[in-house]
Amino acid sequence: MDFDQEIVLGFCDEADDLINRWEALCLELSKSADDGRLGELFRIAHNIKGGSRAVGLNELGDFIHKIEDGITLIREGKVGFSVKINSLLLETQKLLSDWISSVRKDFSFAPDWKPLVNRYKAAFQGEGSSVTIAAIPSETSKDFPKSTEPDVAAPQVVEREQKEKPVVAAKVASQPAATGHETVRVSAQKLDQLLQAIGELSIHQSIIWHARNHFSSAGKMITHSVQLSQKLTKELYDRALSLRMQPIQSLFQRLERNVMELSTSLGKEVDVAVVGGDVELDKTVMEKIVDPMTHIVRNAIDHGVETAEARIATGKSARGLITISATQDAGSIEIRVSDDGKGLRADKLLQKAQEKQLISADAELTENEIFQLIFLPGFSTAEKVTDVSGRGVGMDVVKRALEELQGTIRIESEVGKGTSFNISLPTSVSIVDAMIFGLCGQKYVVPVTELDEVIDLTSSIELGEQKMFSLRGQIVPIIGLNNYLSHKRDPKSKFQTLFICKRGTKRIGLLADEVFGEQQIVVRPLNENISGAFGLLGGTILSNGEPGIIVDVPAIADRYLKEISNEGVAA
Amino acid sequence: MTGNEEKYLVYAICDELYGSPLLSVREVLEYQKPKFMPNMAKHFSGVVNVRGAIVGVVDLRTKFGSPADINRKTSMLLCDTETGPIAAVVDHVDCVVAFGDADLERKPPVQSKLDQSYLLGVAKMKEKLVTIIDLNKSLSEENLKVA
């Protein structure tokens, strides 16, 4: 097995985090055992398993798979949770942690984990269950003879294995430090503080910039240095921001490897095409989508792509194709995983959801809504529980992880043609181009990306109460932004500027007084105590030092559309 | 001076003196006009820029009485509540003073327009009475958003 150094070390970093969490969970479990914590433990085991197999640490994968089985038995109530089991879980944590730190030095390292699994088995039997014996196959009878190390005492084995594999170790050590760039895990909080400080600096900078107009005597030199330092501040901010951004290639590479290995183990022939690896994504966002993406890709191979015979029978080429692509959109990144497999059967999904009583038997759903069912907790389309997927933990975890990142996931599928998962994630959103506009004597901010276009309103048609406007032949309703931002109509209001916002196929015109200009703003999230009011996205500091409120124009357009559709029902 | 003393920040709202534990106030700021923020509760005055952070403002003067005009002495007390910082507008900041057990009567059985749970006690300062309130708690429980 050849290892890709960067990928394995990346996995080790993540595994360390997971193992830390494992320890915390065990400690909490010792106080009160509840299913939520066991569930999290199970997901950690599942993630480590997936990750370890993906990077080629199969021994680790095999071990954690056994542990995962054990946790499942506890969760299903077939085995009572006891102090003894908890201490075994903690021992597992220790073993994993040692394992990972040894793997960092020697990728082919593997301790003898079987005694620990056997002790689980003994503990489970001690809990008086007959199921466990059948569910966990005896290690001594089946797997043990295959092991290269028949010793039982683990620590000795560790030492011996290390001695016996000097060649491999040397090989790893002699690998040139070609990567050169060591990854430093910076606490995101520190980075944010740095960003905040620099952001503040840039605000003061723009205050000076505006003040210079009032000190004409200050002369050319000051103007020049102010100009320069403004340039520098911007550069500084961009650099600090870019610390967080990383090309998505490393993630794609991992997924690619995943596909290759998994397809081999499932006996399927699958090619991978990767597009857009140079698209950059925020580091935290990237770390958080590793597991969801892995799940999606594994699902695509396990459930999507058919076996070679089945493919030939339906007139497709024997080799399946999985395409993983990333594209940079204005304010977001679109990641797409598509396969050319058998597609999702809407009728089957519906039947399954009804069987599992996830939806009521008489629910009428559109095809699109049916596809969304697979994101429900406890839904799994696999006929049997496989090693790869099919425990029903995957897709709901995927959705939740993406939602935490303000992302969305959408499924497109056609029976016989294939399925594609479209994920949309916000890029780092702390600095945006925005338009400063006036409304009833107040200044507000709207991100340029939220607007379709901005026009000067010259003429409008009135249809009863409702104002309309003809935009290149399309009739666009006009609504006053003041109605949604608790402003009374100011008689002095000019109402000249119309923001056109596109919602689906509809266009809505939102009326403001005037536009003052366009500038880059640093988005400040509002504190919990003042956030969440309707129509407001966040705050920023304007160039005159005043706070500026960022208006959620699309949300206002959506509310208007909802209001008129309700009126339609009432009428 | 007895032991068991605690320092309080004493401030005035509509000619009445109030006090709060000194450490519950992060800083005293010069008054700045809050910027209007739509769709918020009536007693929420708006937001101000505190060195780059956007902080909500609650006018305690409207809450506890009728507000006087803004003058040089009008100040803002910046408090860190559990849900983020908030600035409270008061008429003026008087002094910092230590009250011992002898000066401070905790939880006196008085009726006031203040919510009893914010009322920590009443203290004597020279000839005047100071109402001691839990500023953080009172500000944390503010519902600033329009439901």
XYZ file of C-alpha atoms in Angstrom:
718
model
C 0.000 0.000 0.000
C 1.449 3.334 -0.909
C 0.424 6.280 1.163
C -0.006 9.879 0.263
C 1.795 11.631 3.055
C -0.279 14.793 3.051
C -3.596 12.979 3.048
C -2.659 10.596 5.846
C -1.372 13.426 8.016
C -4.521 15.393 7.281
C -6.569 12.440 8.437
C -4.450 12.185 11.601
C -5.223 15.813 12.446
C -8.927 15.224 12.126
C -8.806 11.908 13.929
C -7.068 13.627 16.838
C -9.954 16.069 17.122
C -12.489 13.261 16.951
C -10.608 11.189 19.506
C -10.516 14.167 21.853
C -14.254 14.491 21.536
C -14.543 10.745 22.155
C -12.800 11.128 25.480
C -15.059 14.018 26.485
C -18.113 11.967 25.563
C -16.950 8.966 27.589
C -16.473 11.213 30.578
C -19.959 12.624 30.147
C -21.370 9.157 29.661
C -19.931 8.063 32.971
C -22.189 10.656 34.583
C -25.317 9.963 32.583
C -25.723 7.512 29.750
C -28.070 8.803 27.109
C -28.684 7.904 23.526
C -27.661 11.304 22.206
C -24.111 10.896 23.472
C -23.931 7.282 22.362
C -25.180 8.440 18.990
C -22.392 10.967 18.748
C -19.874 8.333 19.780
C -21.219 6.143 17.045
C -20.881 8.887 14.455
C -17.304 9.534 15.549
C -16.511 5.850 15.129
C -18.215 5.937 11.738
C -16.220 8.976 10.657
C -12.911 7.541 11.776
C -13.735 4.338 9.969
C -14.593 6.140 6.757
C -11.563 8.383 6.988
C -9.098 5.635 7.833
C -10.218 3.448 4.935
C -10.107 6.426 2.629
C -6.449 7.071 3.375
C -5.563 3.383 3.298
C -5.259 2.621 7.008
C -7.317 -0.519 6.675
C -6.269 -2.108 9.970
C -7.570 0.941 11.807
C -10.748 0.775 9.777
C -11.271 -2.888 10.666
C -10.744 -2.201 14.336
C -13.070 0.754 14.565
C -15.684 -1.148 12.584
C -15.842 -3.709 15.404
C -16.176 -0.945 17.962
C -18.912 0.632 15.887
C -20.795 -2.682 15.916
C -20.448 -2.775 19.674
C -21.833 0.738 20.094
C -24.753 -0.172 17.848
C -25.598 -3.086 20.163
C -25.547 -0.765 23.156
C -27.713 1.777 21.360
C -30.221 -0.857 20.360
C -30.475 -1.865 24.007
C -29.254 -5.396 23.358
C -26.466 -4.795 25.806
C -26.798 -2.734 28.947
C -24.435 0.197 29.317
C -22.193 -0.268 32.317
C -19.179 1.258 33.974
C -17.117 -1.583 32.583
C -18.140 -0.823 29.029
C -17.440 2.835 29.569
C -13.938 2.046 30.764
C -13.453 -0.109 27.684
C -14.570 2.834 25.541
C -11.977 4.955 27.286
C -9.341 2.307 26.669
C -10.351 2.342 23.043
C -9.776 6.076 23.029
C -6.282 5.567 24.442
C -5.472 2.902 21.886
C -6.749 5.098 19.050
C -4.798 8.075 20.241
C -1.546 6.063 20.493
C -2.300 4.497 17.165
C -2.714 7.818 15.425
C 0.440 9.298 16.925
C 2.418 6.223 15.819
C 0.901 6.358 12.362
C 2.249 9.862 11.969
C 5.753 8.379 12.098
C 5.115 5.073 10.381
C 2.109 4.804 8.108
C 2.073 1.026 8.138
C 1.958 0.895 11.931
C -0.772 -1.218 13.476
C -0.961 -2.445 17.066
C -2.658 -5.671 18.058
C -6.187 -4.553 18.755
C -7.800 -7.953 18.956
C -7.394 -8.468 22.716
C -9.358 -5.285 23.301
C -12.164 -6.419 21.012
C -12.231 -9.755 22.821
C -12.568 -7.946 26.102
C -15.564 -6.083 24.718
C -16.997 -9.413 23.757
C -16.429 -10.776 27.251
C -17.977 -7.681 28.789
C -21.007 -7.975 26.522
C -21.475 -11.592 27.497
C -21.166 -10.556 31.097
C -24.124 -8.266 30.504
C -26.173 -11.362 29.885
C -26.997 -11.107 26.235
C -27.087 -13.895 23.745
C -27.258 -11.615 20.717
C -23.778 -10.295 21.149
C -22.041 -13.568 20.674
C -23.538 -14.001 17.268
C -23.204 -10.363 16.315
C -19.522 -10.037 17.064
C -17.700 -12.836 15.375
C -15.073 -14.439 17.501
C -11.710 -12.954 16.683
C -9.682 -15.968 17.718
C -11.477 -18.360 15.428
C -11.661 -16.271 12.278
C -9.374 -13.286 12.055
C -6.683 -14.142 14.496
C -4.704 -16.686 12.476
C -4.402 -14.132 9.690
C -2.660 -11.736 11.999
C 1.060 -11.556 11.572
C 1.447 -11.129 15.307
C 0.020 -13.923 17.372
C 1.073 -12.296 20.650
C -1.656 -11.184 22.970
C 0.075 -8.526 25.011
C -0.316 -5.398 22.974
C 2.592 -3.263 24.209
C 5.168 -5.902 23.307
C 3.670 -6.237 19.901
C 3.978 -2.557 19.373
C 7.669 -2.677 20.062
C 8.273 -5.712 17.953
C 6.341 -4.412 15.015
C 8.336 -1.264 15.050
C 11.558 -3.221 15.111
C 10.485 -5.528 12.364
C 9.600 -2.807 9.988
C 12.715 -0.697 9.814
C 12.611 -0.671 6.032
C 9.218 0.933 5.865
C 10.062 3.404 8.550
C 13.231 4.382 6.754
C 11.316 4.808 3.565
C 8.906 7.187 5.169
C 11.670 9.094 6.863
C 13.699 9.354 3.687
C 10.825 10.832 1.758
C 12.024 14.293 0.889
C 10.281 17.064 2.694
C 8.883 17.976 -0.689
C 5.659 19.269 0.737
C 7.703 21.900 2.552
C 4.645 23.792 3.739
C 3.777 22.488 7.139
C 0.227 23.088 8.132
C -0.200 25.074 11.294
C -3.521 24.687 12.978
C -4.332 28.177 14.137
C -7.181 28.675 16.526
C -9.953 30.229 14.477
C -10.703 32.565 17.344
C -7.219 34.080 17.206
C -7.503 34.475 13.496
C -10.859 36.165 13.898
C -9.430 38.570 16.436
C -6.660 39.413 14.022
C -9.213 39.968 11.311
C -11.294 42.121 13.589
C -8.327 44.266 14.542
C -7.318 44.750 10.963
C -10.900 45.370 9.972
C -11.052 48.086 12.569
C -7.869 49.567 11.220
C -9.372 49.688 7.780
C -12.419 51.494 9.143
C -10.268 54.160 10.750
C -8.375 54.354 7.535
C -11.492 55.179 5.635
C -12.423 57.767 8.244
C -9.092 59.511 7.645
C -9.683 59.212 3.948
C -12.922 61.096 4.249
C -11.509 63.626 6.693
C -8.743 64.664 4.320
C -11.285 66.662 2.305
C -11.674 69.000 5.241
C -7.999 69.727 5.756
C -6.985 71.233 2.494
C -3.939 72.818 4.154
C -2.496 69.412 4.965
C -1.049 69.313 1.534
C -0.004 66.819 -1.048
C 2.235 64.683 1.130
C -0.452 63.754 3.561
C -2.833 62.947 0.780
C -0.193 60.721 -0.738
C 0.617 58.854 2.451
C -3.021 58.464 3.252
C -3.506 56.977 -0.190
C -0.611 54.626 0.328
C -1.632 53.460 3.727
C -5.109 52.859 2.441
C -3.646 50.599 -0.175
C -1.567 48.846 2.483
C -4.474 48.334 4.801
C -6.442 46.721 2.072
C -3.561 44.447 1.193
C -3.118 43.503 4.829
C -6.767 42.645 5.144
C -6.785 40.563 1.986
C -3.726 38.665 3.165
C -5.164 37.970 6.572
C -8.359 36.822 4.964
C -6.559 34.538 2.571
C -4.985 32.693 5.500
C -8.293 31.012 5.892
C -8.768 30.192 2.237
C -7.419 26.959 0.807
C -7.780 25.306 -2.559
C -10.395 22.598 -2.503
C -7.979 20.279 -4.306
C -6.861 18.516 -1.132
C -10.444 17.552 -0.375
C -11.072 16.401 -3.925
C -7.933 14.334 -3.887
C -9.165 12.547 -0.824
C -12.550 11.903 -2.350
C -10.944 10.625 -5.504
C -8.927 8.135 -3.569
C -12.044 7.155 -1.701
C -13.811 6.369 -4.946
C -10.934 4.280 -6.222
C -10.594 2.186 -3.131
C -14.249 1.773 -2.470
C -15.090 0.776 -6.003
C -12.386 -1.866 -5.880
C -13.688 -3.293 -2.650
C -17.238 -3.357 -4.001
C -16.122 -4.880 -7.279
C -17.460 -1.964 -9.292
C -15.561 -0.216 -12.041
C -15.705 3.509 -11.511
C -13.808 6.411 -13.052
C -13.559 9.783 -11.374
C -13.453 13.170 -13.018
C -12.464 16.144 -10.893
C -13.073 19.706 -12.037
C -12.272 23.000 -10.348
C -9.767 21.919 -7.710
C -8.271 25.401 -7.574
C -11.440 26.966 -6.216
C -10.682 28.297 -2.756
C -12.768 27.693 0.309
C -12.599 28.851 3.890
C -10.500 26.417 5.930
C -13.125 25.804 8.613
C -15.781 25.297 5.976
C -13.509 22.831 4.218
C -12.789 20.845 7.371
C -16.449 20.616 8.125
C -17.466 19.345 4.721
C -14.906 16.524 4.571
C -17.207 14.030 6.263
C -20.406 15.072 4.483
C -18.639 14.947 1.130
C -17.173 11.539 1.931
C -20.640 10.259 2.746
C -22.067 11.583 -0.486
C -19.316 10.073 -2.582
C -19.529 6.728 -0.829
C -23.280 6.754 -1.311
C -22.868 7.494 -4.990
C -20.679 4.428 -5.455
C -22.596 2.120 -3.164
C -26.146 3.021 -4.182
C -25.752 4.978 -7.377
C -23.352 3.199 -9.706
C -24.446 -0.273 -10.779
C -22.264 -3.321 -11.223
C -20.596 -3.752 -14.602
C -23.060 -6.472 -15.673
C -26.070 -4.388 -14.729
C -24.641 -1.424 -16.605
C -23.996 -3.415 -19.770
C -27.498 -4.885 -19.520
C -28.962 -1.368 -19.616
C -26.782 -0.354 -22.518
C -24.255 1.742 -20.609
C -20.510 1.439 -20.679
C -19.168 -1.021 -18.107
C -17.271 1.673 -16.232
C -19.263 4.083 -14.134
C -18.329 7.738 -13.887
C -18.419 9.978 -10.866
C -17.865 13.667 -11.456
C -16.826 15.917 -8.620
C -16.735 19.584 -9.485
C -16.497 22.967 -7.816
C -17.401 26.316 -9.297
C -17.061 29.755 -7.835
C -20.225 31.791 -8.035
C -20.634 35.421 -7.014
C -21.218 34.854 -3.323
C -21.071 31.110 -3.056
C -19.298 27.963 -4.078
C -21.164 25.202 -5.825
C -19.912 21.677 -5.351
C -21.458 18.967 -7.413
C -21.109 15.207 -7.081
C -22.827 13.349 -9.873
C -22.869 9.738 -10.961
C -24.194 8.101 -14.101
C -25.789 5.279 -12.164
C -29.287 4.018 -11.802
C -30.806 7.181 -10.364
C -33.262 7.508 -7.521
C -36.576 5.699 -7.744
C -39.116 8.157 -6.398
C -41.783 5.480 -5.882
C -39.384 3.285 -3.928
C -38.249 6.164 -1.719
C -41.837 7.096 -0.957
C -42.773 3.533 -0.099
C -39.772 3.208 2.159
C -40.502 6.452 3.993
C -44.067 5.317 4.576
C -42.932 1.908 5.795
C -40.621 3.561 8.265
C -43.432 5.935 9.197
C -41.297 8.933 8.483
C -44.204 10.469 6.584
C -47.935 9.793 6.728
C -49.315 7.227 4.308
C -51.509 9.707 2.436
C -48.913 12.450 2.026
C -48.750 13.808 -1.506
C -45.278 14.856 -2.458
C -43.681 16.157 -5.597
C -40.752 14.234 -7.014
C -38.384 16.828 -5.664
C -39.867 16.559 -2.175
C -39.531 12.801 -2.320
C -35.811 13.108 -3.067
C -35.466 15.262 0.031
C -36.784 12.362 2.124
C -33.401 10.696 2.072
C -32.163 13.462 4.363
C -34.544 12.381 7.125
C -32.921 10.764 10.144
C -33.288 7.002 10.042
C -33.809 6.812 6.302
C -31.537 4.507 4.395
C -32.162 2.997 1.024
C -29.670 0.177 1.289
C -31.353 -3.202 1.445
C -28.764 -4.572 3.796
C -26.384 -2.968 6.225
C -23.064 -2.798 4.456
C -19.685 -1.701 5.563
C -19.841 1.272 3.245
C -23.148 2.912 3.901
C -26.629 1.929 4.807
C -26.818 2.384 8.519
C -28.950 5.440 7.952
C -26.555 7.776 9.686
C -25.195 9.288 6.537
C -27.520 11.647 4.812
C -29.201 13.371 7.743
C -25.784 14.089 9.203
C -24.718 15.424 5.819
C -27.636 17.812 5.686
C -27.203 19.016 9.232
C -23.479 19.637 8.748
C -24.148 21.684 5.622
C -26.922 23.687 7.220
C -24.605 24.615 10.048
C -22.423 26.235 7.418
C -25.371 28.123 5.900
C -25.117 25.809 2.939
C -27.809 23.991 1.042
C -28.001 20.601 -0.677
C -30.217 19.765 -3.597
C -30.705 16.478 -5.413
C -31.345 15.999 -9.100
C -31.976 12.539 -10.334
C -33.291 10.713 -13.330
C -34.038 7.011 -13.284
C -31.468 5.169 -15.379
C -29.371 8.302 -16.021
C -27.892 9.075 -12.627
C -28.071 11.271 -9.593
C -26.343 14.464 -8.702
C -25.940 16.199 -5.381
C -25.579 19.960 -5.642
C -24.115 21.659 -2.646
C -24.011 25.387 -2.299
C -21.789 26.927 0.331
C -21.108 30.551 1.141
C -17.507 31.602 0.577
C -15.977 33.487 3.427
C -18.480 36.257 3.856
C -16.726 38.795 6.006
C -15.949 41.324 3.257
C -18.430 42.167 0.525
C -19.158 44.773 -2.115
C -22.142 46.739 -1.000
C -24.318 49.623 -2.033
C -25.079 52.400 0.422
C -28.579 53.747 -0.030
C -30.848 56.239 1.658
C -34.348 55.563 2.902
C -36.384 58.130 4.829
C -33.302 59.978 5.981
C -31.408 56.883 7.127
C -28.482 55.200 5.436
C -28.694 51.480 4.806
C -26.467 48.911 3.168
C -27.280 46.138 0.737
C -24.774 43.595 -0.647
C -24.473 44.035 -4.388
C -24.779 40.292 -4.941
C -28.327 40.348 -3.602
C -29.490 42.664 -6.343
C -30.282 41.766 -9.896
C -30.079 45.342 -11.113
C -30.562 48.905 -9.948
C -32.507 51.405 -12.017
C -33.725 54.973 -11.816
C -37.477 54.909 -11.599
C -38.847 57.277 -14.190
C -42.361 56.077 -14.784
C -44.732 53.645 -13.173
C -48.258 52.439 -13.686
C -50.695 52.284 -10.798
C -53.088 49.415 -10.507
C -55.264 50.280 -7.558
C -52.924 50.449 -4.588
C -50.207 48.539 -6.348
C -47.552 50.313 -8.332
C -46.113 48.530 -11.308
C -43.241 49.104 -13.623
C -42.460 47.807 -17.037
C -38.952 46.392 -17.197
C -38.112 45.565 -20.797
C -41.672 44.411 -21.324
C -41.977 42.443 -18.082
C -44.364 43.854 -15.493
C -42.635 44.199 -12.160
C -44.512 45.039 -8.948
C -43.035 47.886 -6.926
C -42.990 47.804 -3.147
C -41.676 50.471 -0.823
C -38.794 49.236 1.348
C -39.999 51.649 4.048
C -43.120 49.508 4.598
C -40.939 46.649 5.742
C -38.423 48.633 7.741
C -40.818 50.353 10.160
C -40.502 53.730 8.478
C -43.458 55.989 7.879
C -43.475 57.458 4.433
C -41.491 60.642 4.603
C -43.021 63.331 2.371
C -39.509 64.452 1.502
C -38.625 60.983 0.211
C -37.541 61.011 -3.371
C -38.303 57.362 -4.094
C -36.112 57.386 -7.139
C -34.144 54.198 -6.984
C -35.544 50.804 -7.730
C -33.688 47.661 -6.697
C -34.670 44.742 -8.851
C -34.503 41.458 -6.998
C -35.027 38.145 -8.706
C -36.891 35.448 -6.819
C -37.151 32.337 -8.923
C -38.704 33.497 -12.200
C -40.342 36.546 -10.618
C -38.805 39.973 -10.384
C -39.695 42.387 -7.631
C -38.913 46.097 -7.557
C -38.027 47.507 -4.156
C -38.107 51.238 -3.826
C -35.504 53.272 -1.969
C -34.755 56.986 -1.977
C -31.339 57.209 -3.522
C -28.017 55.449 -3.849
C -25.010 57.136 -2.248
C -22.348 54.879 -3.595
C -20.725 51.527 -3.663
C -17.951 50.403 -1.319
C -16.410 47.338 0.247
C -17.725 46.717 3.719
C -16.606 44.501 6.567
C -19.632 42.547 7.694
C -20.055 42.452 11.461
C -22.425 39.853 12.759
C -24.900 41.391 15.183
C -24.780 40.261 18.784
C -27.378 37.773 19.820
C -29.382 40.365 21.749
C -29.993 42.547 18.719
C -29.888 40.031 15.888
C -32.753 38.191 14.277
C -35.101 41.064 13.558
C -36.906 40.737 10.246
C -35.258 42.193 7.189
C -31.816 42.731 8.699
C -28.763 40.724 7.757
C -26.096 42.256 9.931
C -24.200 45.422 10.530
C -21.135 47.232 9.339
C -19.307 50.441 10.060
C -19.709 53.068 7.370
C -16.942 55.381 6.240
C -18.241 58.202 8.455
C -17.878 55.932 11.503
C -21.612 55.403 11.930
C -23.032 51.921 12.186
C -24.726 50.778 9.014
C -27.521 48.252 8.917
C -27.368 45.624 6.188
C -30.808 45.034 4.753
C -31.925 41.586 3.661
C -33.597 42.673 0.432
C -34.410 39.136 -0.813
C -36.151 38.326 2.487
C -38.335 41.396 2.063
C -39.150 40.383 -1.505
C -40.025 36.898 -0.252
C -42.293 38.272 2.439
C -44.083 40.398 -0.134
C -44.598 37.363 -2.385
C -45.962 35.417 0.569
C -48.323 38.223 1.453
C -49.808 38.464 -2.011
C -50.197 34.698 -2.291
C -52.074 34.719 1.044
C -54.293 37.515 -0.195
C -54.981 35.475 -3.274
C -56.162 32.591 -1.084
C -58.306 34.910 1.023
C -59.964 36.360 -2.054
C -14.963 50.751 57.109
C -16.002 47.211 57.712
C -14.830 44.205 55.708
C -17.294 42.672 53.302
C -17.418 45.715 51.072
C -18.200 45.895 47.435
C -17.698 48.749 45.014
C -20.606 50.211 43.143
C -20.920 52.597 40.243
C -23.467 55.255 41.124
C -25.334 57.043 38.344
C -28.371 59.247 37.994
C -31.474 58.712 35.952
C -34.104 61.468 36.093
C -32.765 62.909 39.364
C -32.798 59.523 41.101
C -29.586 57.781 42.065
C -28.972 54.200 41.062
C -26.034 51.929 41.634
C -24.756 48.719 40.121
C -21.817 46.477 41.030
C -18.784 48.160 39.505
C -17.544 45.027 37.801
C -20.815 44.562 35.968
C -20.094 47.663 33.906
C -17.332 47.210 31.367
C -16.847 50.857 30.558
C -18.477 54.263 30.603
C -18.793 55.876 27.208
C -19.471 59.358 26.037
C -23.006 59.621 24.693
C -23.329 59.150 20.972
C -26.546 59.362 19.073
C -27.805 55.860 18.371
C -28.470 54.940 14.813
C -32.032 53.818 14.131
C -32.505 50.116 13.511
C -35.790 48.976 12.011
C -38.138 46.285 13.286
C -36.988 46.440 16.889
C -38.842 47.012 20.165
C -39.923 50.579 21.057
C -37.598 51.015 24.024
C -34.634 50.003 21.886
C -32.909 53.192 20.791
C -30.696 51.889 18.043
C -27.078 50.930 17.608
C -23.752 52.681 18.131
C -20.229 52.012 16.968
C -17.976 51.136 19.888
C -14.522 50.926 18.335
C -15.683 48.835 15.441
C -18.255 46.716 17.257
C -21.943 47.327 16.753
C -23.655 47.629 20.108
C -27.348 47.971 20.870
C -28.551 50.857 23.039
C -31.299 50.823 25.657
C -32.379 54.147 27.127
C -32.769 53.486 30.838
C -34.172 56.989 31.205
C -37.227 56.103 29.133
C -37.550 52.898 31.088
C -37.325 54.436 34.557
C -38.881 57.832 33.959
C -39.145 60.541 31.376
C -35.893 61.359 29.667
C -34.284 64.742 30.065
C -32.459 66.428 27.232
C -29.133 65.084 26.156
C -26.306 67.154 27.626
C -22.571 66.887 28.178
C -23.077 64.656 31.172
C -25.277 62.114 29.465
C -23.349 58.832 29.368
C -23.571 55.259 28.261
C -22.740 52.302 30.479
C -21.439 49.420 28.420
C -22.321 46.064 29.945
C -21.378 42.590 28.789
C -24.499 40.513 29.032
C -24.794 36.850 28.192
C -26.217 37.684 24.810
C -23.601 40.288 23.944
C -22.676 43.824 24.930
C -25.343 46.457 25.398
C -25.088 50.161 26.172
C -27.463 51.752 28.664
C -28.106 55.501 28.513
C -28.118 57.321 31.868
C -28.298 61.028 32.734
C -24.947 61.203 34.417
C -22.407 59.064 36.176
C -21.935 60.170 39.768
C -19.165 58.261 41.486
C -17.704 54.927 42.468
C -18.350 54.084 46.086
C -17.884 51.108 48.396
C -20.881 49.989 50.384
C -20.469 47.723 53.388
C -23.186 45.693 55.028
C -24.026 48.617 57.277
C -24.841 50.949 54.384
C -26.660 48.485 52.203
C -29.975 46.886 52.894
C -30.430 43.921 50.607
C -33.824 43.051 49.223
C -35.839 45.624 51.129
C -39.595 45.045 51.143
C -40.396 48.040 48.990
C -42.585 48.401 46.011
C -41.194 50.042 42.962
C -41.817 50.196 39.275
C -38.699 48.119 38.866
C -38.960 44.408 38.479
C -38.166 42.921 41.889
C -35.735 40.437 40.435
C -33.405 43.254 39.277
C -33.563 45.043 42.606
C -30.556 44.115 44.686
C -31.102 46.524 47.533
C -31.072 50.114 48.731
C -27.958 51.840 50.025
C -27.446 55.056 51.971
C -24.916 57.492 50.579
C -24.598 60.597 52.771
C -28.195 61.751 53.002
C -29.335 60.199 49.761
C -30.691 56.774 48.957
C -29.245 54.764 46.104
C -31.259 52.025 44.463
C -28.947 49.133 43.685
C -29.965 47.249 40.574
C -28.566 44.271 38.746
C -27.893 46.066 35.488
C -26.660 43.016 33.617
C -29.703 41.012 34.491
C -32.066 43.794 33.633
C -30.407 44.284 30.254
C -30.073 40.566 29.490
C -33.759 40.016 29.913
C -34.726 42.862 27.654
C -36.623 41.661 24.677
C -35.324 43.985 22.037
C -36.864 42.357 19.013
C -40.393 42.780 17.801
C -41.910 39.325 17.763
